[in-house]
């Protein structure tokens, strides 16, 4: 496998953009997938939901990985799908991810586009995906590189089996360390807004929490300054008593790439060794890749993208 990597952000069913981006990066069709002579593609997860061609995305990504031309980590949408389609034992139509109107709406495009057999096959494949990859000096995770919590997830997968009923039973209990690890690694650390405050996120949902710049140390920033994403966040004080997660990513650590955060504008590194490749393709933005060639300090010149 090549040590030159192209890290591609959240695709969310936008197969046309994926094909155009891979072609722009110099990949060519190889069966149902894509191949480059001397590069490997790394996907940050979130292949499903929202977009118009989910089956095509899964076909391209899986074929590319199966041929040895790519790797992928799990996104929160893949984890949510596993939980959504796994029944709680001993119950009558209760699922590890509640089938609320909000959750059904978020998953609707996938439910509409995939047959029952295709869904079952996709969920089984999701269960094989790692939550984080560290390879040849680069790290990839969907939302946040939290080393101790990644280890909790890996140990739990070994103990309970890969996203089995036993694993989900533990992961869905808010009091458990595994629950916090899944939330932080796949969905990103969040902090609560002051009482009475909320934001409306990209999906139109009201939220009383905000995603934060986990790679920065908390030194008293306001919610707006510490927020990671493109939502309109109030400029209010964060109560230090609410800061439980260890924040900060060492500047001498291996470069880490993530997706998840619905960024907008011109892609740039978030820190010297931290970059996000999710630039809101599912909301009229860009599908973005970073071309990594071993550098320890990331550069804005290494981003490539196509419009949605």
mmCIF file of C-alpha atoms in Angstrom:
data_model
loop_
_atom_site.group_PDB
_atom_site.id
_atom_site.type_symbol
_atom_site.label_atom_id
_atom_site.label_comp_id
_atom_site.label_asym_id
_atom_site.label_seq_id
_atom_site.Cartn_x
_atom_site.Cartn_y
_atom_site.Cartn_z
ATOM 1 C CA UNK A 1 0.000 0.000 0.000
ATOM 2 C CA UNK A 2 1.251 3.470 -0.920
ATOM 3 C CA UNK A 3 2.425 5.884 1.771
ATOM 4 C CA UNK A 4 0.847 8.751 -0.158
ATOM 5 C CA UNK A 5 -2.715 9.226 1.028
ATOM 6 C CA UNK A 6 -5.755 11.177 -0.139
ATOM 7 C CA UNK A 7 -8.102 11.736 2.807
ATOM 8 C CA UNK A 8 -11.685 12.305 1.618
ATOM 9 C CA UNK A 9 -14.395 13.875 3.745
ATOM 10 C CA UNK A 10 -18.023 12.954 4.431
ATOM 11 C CA UNK A 11 -19.746 11.840 1.206
ATOM 12 C CA UNK A 12 -23.376 11.354 2.354
ATOM 13 C CA UNK A 13 -24.615 9.672 -0.800
ATOM 14 C CA UNK A 14 -23.086 12.092 -3.306
ATOM 15 C CA UNK A 15 -21.635 9.551 -5.722
ATOM 16 C CA UNK A 16 -21.246 11.961 -8.630
ATOM 17 C CA UNK A 17 -19.084 14.299 -6.568
ATOM 18 C CA UNK A 18 -17.060 11.313 -5.342
ATOM 19 C CA UNK A 19 -16.397 10.099 -8.893
ATOM 20 C CA UNK A 20 -15.409 13.598 -10.008
ATOM 21 C CA UNK A 21 -13.099 14.125 -7.050
ATOM 22 C CA UNK A 22 -11.350 10.784 -7.475
ATOM 23 C CA UNK A 23 -10.873 11.504 -11.176
ATOM 24 C CA UNK A 24 -9.505 14.958 -10.338
ATOM 25 C CA UNK A 25 -7.033 13.295 -7.956
ATOM 26 C CA UNK A 26 -5.771 11.013 -10.733
ATOM 27 C CA UNK A 27 -7.634 7.825 -9.826
ATOM 28 C CA UNK A 28 -9.124 5.648 -12.555
ATOM 29 C CA UNK A 29 -11.954 3.140 -12.541
ATOM 30 C CA UNK A 30 -10.992 -0.331 -11.384
ATOM 31 C CA UNK A 31 -14.039 -2.576 -11.411
ATOM 32 C CA UNK A 32 -16.651 -0.834 -9.285
ATOM 33 C CA UNK A 33 -13.966 1.070 -7.404
ATOM 34 C CA UNK A 34 -11.116 3.451 -8.150
ATOM 35 C CA UNK A 35 -7.348 2.961 -8.167
ATOM 36 C CA UNK A 36 -4.273 5.200 -8.287
ATOM 37 C CA UNK A 37 -0.885 4.017 -9.416
ATOM 38 C CA UNK A 38 0.932 5.211 -6.299
ATOM 39 C CA UNK A 39 -1.638 6.664 -3.874
ATOM 40 C CA UNK A 40 -4.208 5.277 -1.421
ATOM 41 C CA UNK A 41 -7.532 6.847 -0.491
ATOM 42 C CA UNK A 42 -8.606 7.137 3.161
ATOM 43 C CA UNK A 43 -12.300 7.764 3.825
ATOM 44 C CA UNK A 44 -13.390 9.498 7.043
ATOM 45 C CA UNK A 45 -16.845 7.874 7.158
ATOM 46 C CA UNK A 46 -20.442 9.119 6.795
ATOM 47 C CA UNK A 47 -21.171 7.439 3.471
ATOM 48 C CA UNK A 48 -24.950 7.248 3.931
ATOM 49 C CA UNK A 49 -28.011 9.469 4.570
ATOM 50 C CA UNK A 50 -29.002 12.769 2.933
ATOM 51 C CA UNK A 51 -27.648 12.287 -0.612
ATOM 52 C CA UNK A 52 -29.269 10.944 -3.820
ATOM 53 C CA UNK A 53 -26.989 7.982 -4.651
ATOM 54 C CA UNK A 54 -26.191 6.110 -1.445
ATOM 55 C CA UNK A 55 -26.000 2.659 -3.044
ATOM 56 C CA UNK A 56 -23.481 3.948 -5.611
ATOM 57 C CA UNK A 57 -21.327 5.491 -2.879
ATOM 58 C CA UNK A 58 -21.273 2.238 -0.929
ATOM 59 C CA UNK A 59 -20.455 0.272 -4.075
ATOM 60 C CA UNK A 60 -17.526 2.559 -4.979
ATOM 61 C CA UNK A 61 -16.095 2.757 -1.467
ATOM 62 C CA UNK A 62 -16.402 -0.955 -0.729
ATOM 63 C CA UNK A 63 -14.902 -1.996 -4.063
ATOM 64 C CA UNK A 64 -11.996 0.410 -3.591
ATOM 65 C CA UNK A 65 -11.294 -0.966 -0.119
ATOM 66 C CA UNK A 66 -11.753 -4.604 -1.122
ATOM 67 C CA UNK A 67 -9.195 -4.159 -3.928
ATOM 68 C CA UNK A 68 -6.616 -2.816 -1.461
ATOM 69 C CA UNK A 69 -6.774 0.716 -2.876
ATOM 70 C CA UNK A 70 -8.368 2.388 0.136
ATOM 71 C CA UNK A 71 -9.205 2.305 3.834
ATOM 72 C CA UNK A 72 -12.080 3.771 5.827
ATOM 73 C CA UNK A 73 -13.116 4.588 9.366
ATOM 74 C CA UNK A 74 -16.654 4.496 10.705
ATOM 75 C CA UNK A 75 -18.671 7.692 10.855
ATOM 76 C CA UNK A 76 -21.417 8.463 13.322
ATOM 77 C CA UNK A 77 -24.014 7.812 10.603
ATOM 78 C CA UNK A 78 -22.708 4.277 10.139
ATOM 79 C CA UNK A 79 -22.766 3.687 13.892
ATOM 80 C CA UNK A 80 -26.275 5.149 14.088
ATOM 81 C CA UNK A 81 -27.392 2.810 11.297
ATOM 82 C CA UNK A 82 -26.072 -0.232 13.164
ATOM 83 C CA UNK A 83 -27.991 0.834 16.287
ATOM 84 C CA UNK A 84 -31.115 1.786 14.275
ATOM 85 C CA UNK A 85 -31.302 -1.677 12.709
ATOM 86 C CA UNK A 86 -30.417 -3.737 15.805
ATOM 87 C CA UNK A 87 -33.381 -4.784 17.929
ATOM 88 C CA UNK A 88 -33.039 -4.770 21.731
ATOM 89 C CA UNK A 89 -33.350 -8.424 22.823
ATOM 90 C CA UNK A 90 -36.517 -9.338 24.656
ATOM 91 C CA UNK A 91 -38.459 -6.315 23.417
ATOM 92 C CA UNK A 92 -41.216 -5.854 20.892
ATOM 93 C CA UNK A 93 -39.865 -3.577 18.155
ATOM 94 C CA UNK A 94 -37.519 -1.537 20.312
ATOM 95 C CA UNK A 95 -34.188 -0.638 18.779
ATOM 96 C CA UNK A 96 -30.846 0.534 20.145
ATOM 97 C CA UNK A 97 -31.355 3.786 18.218
ATOM 98 C CA UNK A 98 -34.864 5.019 18.908
ATOM 99 C CA UNK A 99 -37.021 5.236 15.813
ATOM 100 C CA UNK A 100 -38.178 8.746 16.621
ATOM 101 C CA UNK A 101 -39.381 11.133 13.918
ATOM 102 C CA UNK A 102 -36.027 12.963 14.114
ATOM 103 C CA UNK A 103 -33.958 9.789 13.728
ATOM 104 C CA UNK A 104 -36.183 8.407 10.969
ATOM 105 C CA UNK A 105 -35.958 11.703 9.089
ATOM 106 C CA UNK A 106 -32.159 11.699 9.334
ATOM 107 C CA UNK A 107 -32.022 8.128 7.990
ATOM 108 C CA UNK A 108 -34.841 8.518 5.436
ATOM 109 C CA UNK A 109 -32.737 8.758 2.274
ATOM 110 C CA UNK A 110 -30.989 5.509 3.148
ATOM 111 C CA UNK A 111 -34.257 3.760 3.984
ATOM 112 C CA UNK A 112 -35.807 4.978 0.732
ATOM 113 C CA UNK A 113 -32.881 4.077 -1.527
ATOM 114 C CA UNK A 114 -31.696 0.697 -0.233
ATOM 115 C CA UNK A 115 -33.679 -2.539 -0.325
ATOM 116 C CA UNK A 116 -34.003 -4.634 2.825
ATOM 117 C CA UNK A 117 -31.224 -6.935 1.613
ATOM 118 C CA UNK A 118 -28.990 -4.005 0.687
ATOM 119 C CA UNK A 119 -29.552 -2.438 4.112
ATOM 120 C CA UNK A 120 -28.732 -5.668 5.905
ATOM 121 C CA UNK A 121 -25.573 -6.096 3.849
ATOM 122 C CA UNK A 122 -24.523 -2.481 4.412
ATOM 123 C CA UNK A 123 -25.036 -2.669 8.191
ATOM 124 C CA UNK A 124 -22.985 -5.875 8.326
ATOM 125 C CA UNK A 125 -20.197 -4.093 6.453
ATOM 126 C CA UNK A 126 -20.383 -1.034 8.727
ATOM 127 C CA UNK A 127 -19.716 -3.373 11.645
ATOM 128 C CA UNK A 128 -16.331 -4.296 10.153
ATOM 129 C CA UNK A 129 -15.060 -0.710 10.011
ATOM 130 C CA UNK A 130 -12.487 0.556 12.534
ATOM 131 C CA UNK A 131 -13.222 3.687 14.554
ATOM 132 C CA UNK A 132 -9.719 5.044 13.959
ATOM 133 C CA UNK A 133 -6.740 4.377 11.718
ATOM 134 C CA UNK A 134 -3.073 5.104 12.368
ATOM 135 C CA UNK A 135 -0.880 4.163 9.418
ATOM 136 C CA UNK A 136 2.548 5.271 8.184
ATOM 137 C CA UNK A 137 2.609 8.420 10.309
ATOM 138 C CA UNK A 138 -0.942 9.671 9.744
ATOM 139 C CA UNK A 139 -4.125 9.344 11.806
ATOM 140 C CA UNK A 140 -7.735 9.314 10.624
ATOM 141 C CA UNK A 141 -10.868 9.442 12.781
ATOM 142 C CA UNK A 142 -14.374 10.627 12.096
ATOM 143 C CA UNK A 143 -14.745 13.322 14.765
ATOM 144 C CA UNK A 144 -12.025 13.468 17.444
ATOM 145 C CA UNK A 145 -8.733 11.738 18.142
ATOM 146 C CA UNK A 146 -9.035 10.912 21.828
ATOM 147 C CA UNK A 147 -6.413 8.225 22.347
ATOM 148 C CA UNK A 148 -7.671 6.853 25.665
ATOM 149 C CA UNK A 149 -11.250 6.689 24.417
ATOM 150 C CA UNK A 150 -10.260 5.064 21.136
ATOM 151 C CA UNK A 151 -8.591 2.406 23.275
ATOM 152 C CA UNK A 152 -11.789 1.955 25.319
ATOM 153 C CA UNK A 153 -13.730 1.300 22.105
ATOM 154 C CA UNK A 154 -11.119 -1.110 20.760
ATOM 155 C CA UNK A 155 -10.983 -3.037 24.042
ATOM 156 C CA UNK A 156 -14.793 -3.213 24.171
ATOM 157 C CA UNK A 157 -14.932 -4.526 20.593
ATOM 158 C CA UNK A 158 -12.549 -7.291 21.602
ATOM 159 C CA UNK A 159 -14.544 -8.049 24.745
ATOM 160 C CA UNK A 160 -18.092 -7.922 23.390
ATOM 161 C CA UNK A 161 -17.564 -8.540 19.669
ATOM 162 C CA UNK A 162 -17.776 -6.122 16.782
ATOM 163 C CA UNK A 163 -20.839 -3.950 17.414
ATOM 164 C CA UNK A 164 -22.808 -6.867 18.780
ATOM 165 C CA UNK A 165 -25.923 -6.627 20.943
ATOM 166 C CA UNK A 166 -23.637 -6.852 23.984
ATOM 167 C CA UNK A 167 -21.464 -4.013 22.704
ATOM 168 C CA UNK A 168 -24.477 -1.802 21.923
ATOM 169 C CA UNK A 169 -26.039 -2.557 25.311
ATOM 170 C CA UNK A 170 -22.929 -1.153 26.963
ATOM 171 C CA UNK A 171 -22.457 1.708 24.494
ATOM 172 C CA UNK A 172 -25.994 3.038 24.926
ATOM 173 C CA UNK A 173 -25.825 3.383 28.704
ATOM 174 C CA UNK A 174 -24.913 7.020 29.476
ATOM 175 C CA UNK A 175 -23.206 6.022 32.723
ATOM 176 C CA UNK A 176 -20.669 3.797 30.946
ATOM 177 C CA UNK A 177 -17.194 4.812 29.780
ATOM 178 C CA UNK A 178 -17.909 3.206 26.423
ATOM 179 C CA UNK A 179 -20.873 5.528 25.869
ATOM 180 C CA UNK A 180 -18.697 8.606 26.415
ATOM 181 C CA UNK A 181 -15.990 7.167 24.161
ATOM 182 C CA UNK A 182 -18.412 6.577 21.275
ATOM 183 C CA UNK A 183 -19.920 10.027 21.692
ATOM 184 C CA UNK A 184 -16.543 11.785 21.677
ATOM 185 C CA UNK A 185 -14.691 9.776 19.027
ATOM 186 C CA UNK A 186 -17.530 9.405 16.507
ATOM 187 C CA UNK A 187 -19.625 12.501 17.251
ATOM 188 C CA UNK A 188 -17.121 14.904 18.797
ATOM 189 C CA UNK A 189 -16.902 16.387 22.302
ATOM 190 C CA UNK A 190 -19.660 18.897 23.025
ATOM 191 C CA UNK A 191 -20.322 21.490 25.707
ATOM 192 C CA UNK A 192 -23.687 22.640 27.000
ATOM 193 C CA UNK A 193 -24.964 26.118 26.244
ATOM 194 C CA UNK A 194 -26.230 28.177 29.184
ATOM 195 C CA UNK A 195 -29.801 27.460 30.263
ATOM 196 C CA UNK A 196 -32.328 28.878 27.834
ATOM 197 C CA UNK A 197 -29.853 29.081 24.932
ATOM 198 C CA UNK A 198 -29.907 26.919 21.837
ATOM 199 C CA UNK A 199 -28.720 26.814 18.244
ATOM 200 C CA UNK A 200 -30.347 25.443 15.082
ATOM 201 C CA UNK A 201 -27.885 23.140 13.358
ATOM 202 C CA UNK A 202 -27.385 22.358 9.646
ATOM 203 C CA UNK A 203 -30.102 19.721 9.819
ATOM 204 C CA UNK A 204 -32.622 22.216 11.204
ATOM 205 C CA UNK A 205 -32.565 20.632 14.667
ATOM 206 C CA UNK A 206 -32.533 22.667 17.860
ATOM 207 C CA UNK A 207 -29.494 21.866 19.994
ATOM 208 C CA UNK A 208 -28.520 23.040 23.466
ATOM 209 C CA UNK A 209 -24.927 21.843 23.032
ATOM 210 C CA UNK A 210 -22.120 22.920 20.709
ATOM 211 C CA UNK A 211 -19.281 20.957 19.132
ATOM 212 C CA UNK A 212 -15.916 22.265 20.227
ATOM 213 C CA UNK A 213 -12.302 22.530 19.091
ATOM 214 C CA UNK A 214 -11.151 19.414 20.917
ATOM 215 C CA UNK A 215 -7.618 19.853 19.521
ATOM 216 C CA UNK A 216 -7.194 23.135 21.441
ATOM 217 C CA UNK A 217 -6.663 23.450 25.179
ATOM 218 C CA UNK A 218 -9.556 25.105 26.983
ATOM 219 C CA UNK A 219 -8.317 28.428 28.374
ATOM 220 C CA UNK A 220 -11.578 30.240 29.006
ATOM 221 C CA UNK A 221 -12.811 30.715 25.434
ATOM 222 C CA UNK A 222 -16.442 31.650 24.845
ATOM 223 C CA UNK A 223 -18.829 29.219 23.150
ATOM 224 C CA UNK A 224 -18.390 31.046 19.849
ATOM 225 C CA UNK A 225 -14.589 31.000 20.031
ATOM 226 C CA UNK A 226 -14.378 27.349 21.092
ATOM 227 C CA UNK A 227 -17.078 26.099 18.713
ATOM 228 C CA UNK A 228 -16.073 23.930 15.748
ATOM 229 C CA UNK A 229 -18.378 24.163 12.750
ATOM 230 C CA UNK A 230 -20.334 26.716 10.747
ATOM 231 C CA UNK A 231 -23.393 27.078 12.995
ATOM 232 C CA UNK A 232 -24.263 30.492 14.449
ATOM 233 C CA UNK A 233 -23.254 30.101 18.097
ATOM 234 C CA UNK A 234 -23.897 32.718 20.808
ATOM 235 C CA UNK A 235 -20.862 34.475 22.236
ATOM 236 C CA UNK A 236 -21.412 33.389 25.822
ATOM 237 C CA UNK A 237 -19.121 32.194 28.587
ATOM 238 C CA UNK A 238 -18.395 28.495 29.073
ATOM 239 C CA UNK A 239 -18.656 27.357 32.683
ATOM 240 C CA UNK A 240 -15.334 25.625 33.412
ATOM 241 C CA UNK A 241 -17.239 23.176 35.636
ATOM 242 C CA UNK A 242 -18.832 21.796 32.430
ATOM 243 C CA UNK A 243 -15.440 21.023 30.887
ATOM 244 C CA UNK A 244 -14.873 17.349 31.713
ATOM 245 C CA UNK A 245 -13.179 16.079 28.559
ATOM 246 C CA UNK A 246 -9.393 16.489 28.213
ATOM 247 C CA UNK A 247 -8.874 18.972 25.381
ATOM 248 C CA UNK A 248 -5.774 19.614 23.317
ATOM 249 C CA UNK A 249 -3.821 17.717 20.651
ATOM 250 C CA UNK A 250 -0.009 17.877 20.991
ATOM 251 C CA UNK A 251 1.632 19.925 18.206
ATOM 252 C CA UNK A 252 4.325 17.256 17.814
ATOM 253 C CA UNK A 253 1.825 14.397 17.432
ATOM 254 C CA UNK A 254 1.175 12.665 14.115
ATOM 255 C CA UNK A 255 -1.073 14.636 11.725
ATOM 256 C CA UNK A 256 -4.733 13.776 12.235
ATOM 257 C CA UNK A 257 -7.595 14.111 9.755
ATOM 258 C CA UNK A 258 -11.321 14.080 10.493
ATOM 259 C CA UNK A 259 -14.700 14.844 8.957
ATOM 260 C CA UNK A 260 -18.057 15.484 10.662
ATOM 261 C CA UNK A 261 -18.095 19.238 11.254
ATOM 262 C CA UNK A 262 -19.951 20.759 8.266
ATOM 263 C CA UNK A 263 -17.285 23.368 7.586
ATOM 264 C CA UNK A 264 -17.703 25.993 4.863
ATOM 265 C CA UNK A 265 -15.455 28.360 2.920
ATOM 266 C CA UNK A 266 -11.952 27.645 1.677
ATOM 267 C CA UNK A 267 -10.378 24.514 3.212
ATOM 268 C CA UNK A 268 -7.474 25.193 5.544
ATOM 269 C CA UNK A 269 -5.757 23.247 8.347
ATOM 270 C CA UNK A 270 -7.311 23.812 11.766
ATOM 271 C CA UNK A 271 -3.895 23.528 13.415
ATOM 272 C CA UNK A 272 -0.411 22.714 12.169
ATOM 273 C CA UNK A 273 -1.176 18.983 12.415
ATOM 274 C CA UNK A 274 -5.016 18.874 12.393
ATOM 275 C CA UNK A 275 -7.331 19.076 9.379
ATOM 276 C CA UNK A 276 -11.005 18.535 8.653
ATOM 277 C CA UNK A 277 -12.146 17.387 5.218
ATOM 278 C CA UNK A 278 -15.919 17.768 5.710
ATOM 279 C CA UNK A 279 -17.039 20.857 3.809
ATOM 280 C CA UNK A 280 -20.795 20.253 3.652
ATOM 281 C CA UNK A 281 -21.215 18.422 0.331
ATOM 282 C CA UNK A 282 -24.713 17.409 1.474
ATOM 283 C CA UNK A 283 -25.711 21.063 1.916
ATOM 284 C CA UNK A 284 -24.477 22.502 -1.374
ATOM 285 C CA UNK A 285 -20.826 22.711 -0.319
ATOM 286 C CA UNK A 286 -17.741 20.816 -1.459
ATOM 287 C CA UNK A 287 -16.438 17.271 -1.367
ATOM 288 C CA UNK A 288 -12.887 17.759 -0.122
ATOM 289 C CA UNK A 289 -9.694 15.728 -0.030
ATOM 290 C CA UNK A 290 -6.307 16.410 1.502
ATOM 291 C CA UNK A 291 -3.283 15.008 -0.370
ATOM 292 C CA UNK A 292 -0.889 13.871 2.348
ATOM 293 C CA UNK A 293 2.680 12.962 1.418
ATOM 294 C CA UNK A 294 4.344 12.532 4.784
ATOM 295 C CA UNK A 295 4.527 16.153 5.931
ATOM 296 C CA UNK A 296 4.310 16.857 9.667
ATOM 297 C CA UNK A 297 3.019 20.407 9.090
ATOM 298 C CA UNK A 298 -0.135 20.540 7.027
ATOM 299 C CA UNK A 299 -0.618 23.046 4.224
ATOM 300 C CA UNK A 300 -3.675 24.701 2.717
ATOM 301 C CA UNK A 301 -2.122 24.037 -0.701
ATOM 302 C CA UNK A 302 -2.695 20.285 -0.294
ATOM 303 C CA UNK A 303 -6.519 20.469 -0.290
ATOM 304 C CA UNK A 304 -8.486 19.549 -3.424
ATOM 305 C CA UNK A 305 -12.229 19.690 -3.933
ATOM 306 C CA UNK A 306 -15.211 19.564 -6.258
ATOM 307 C CA UNK A 307 -18.568 21.249 -5.848
ATOM 308 C CA UNK A 308 -21.600 19.216 -4.824
#
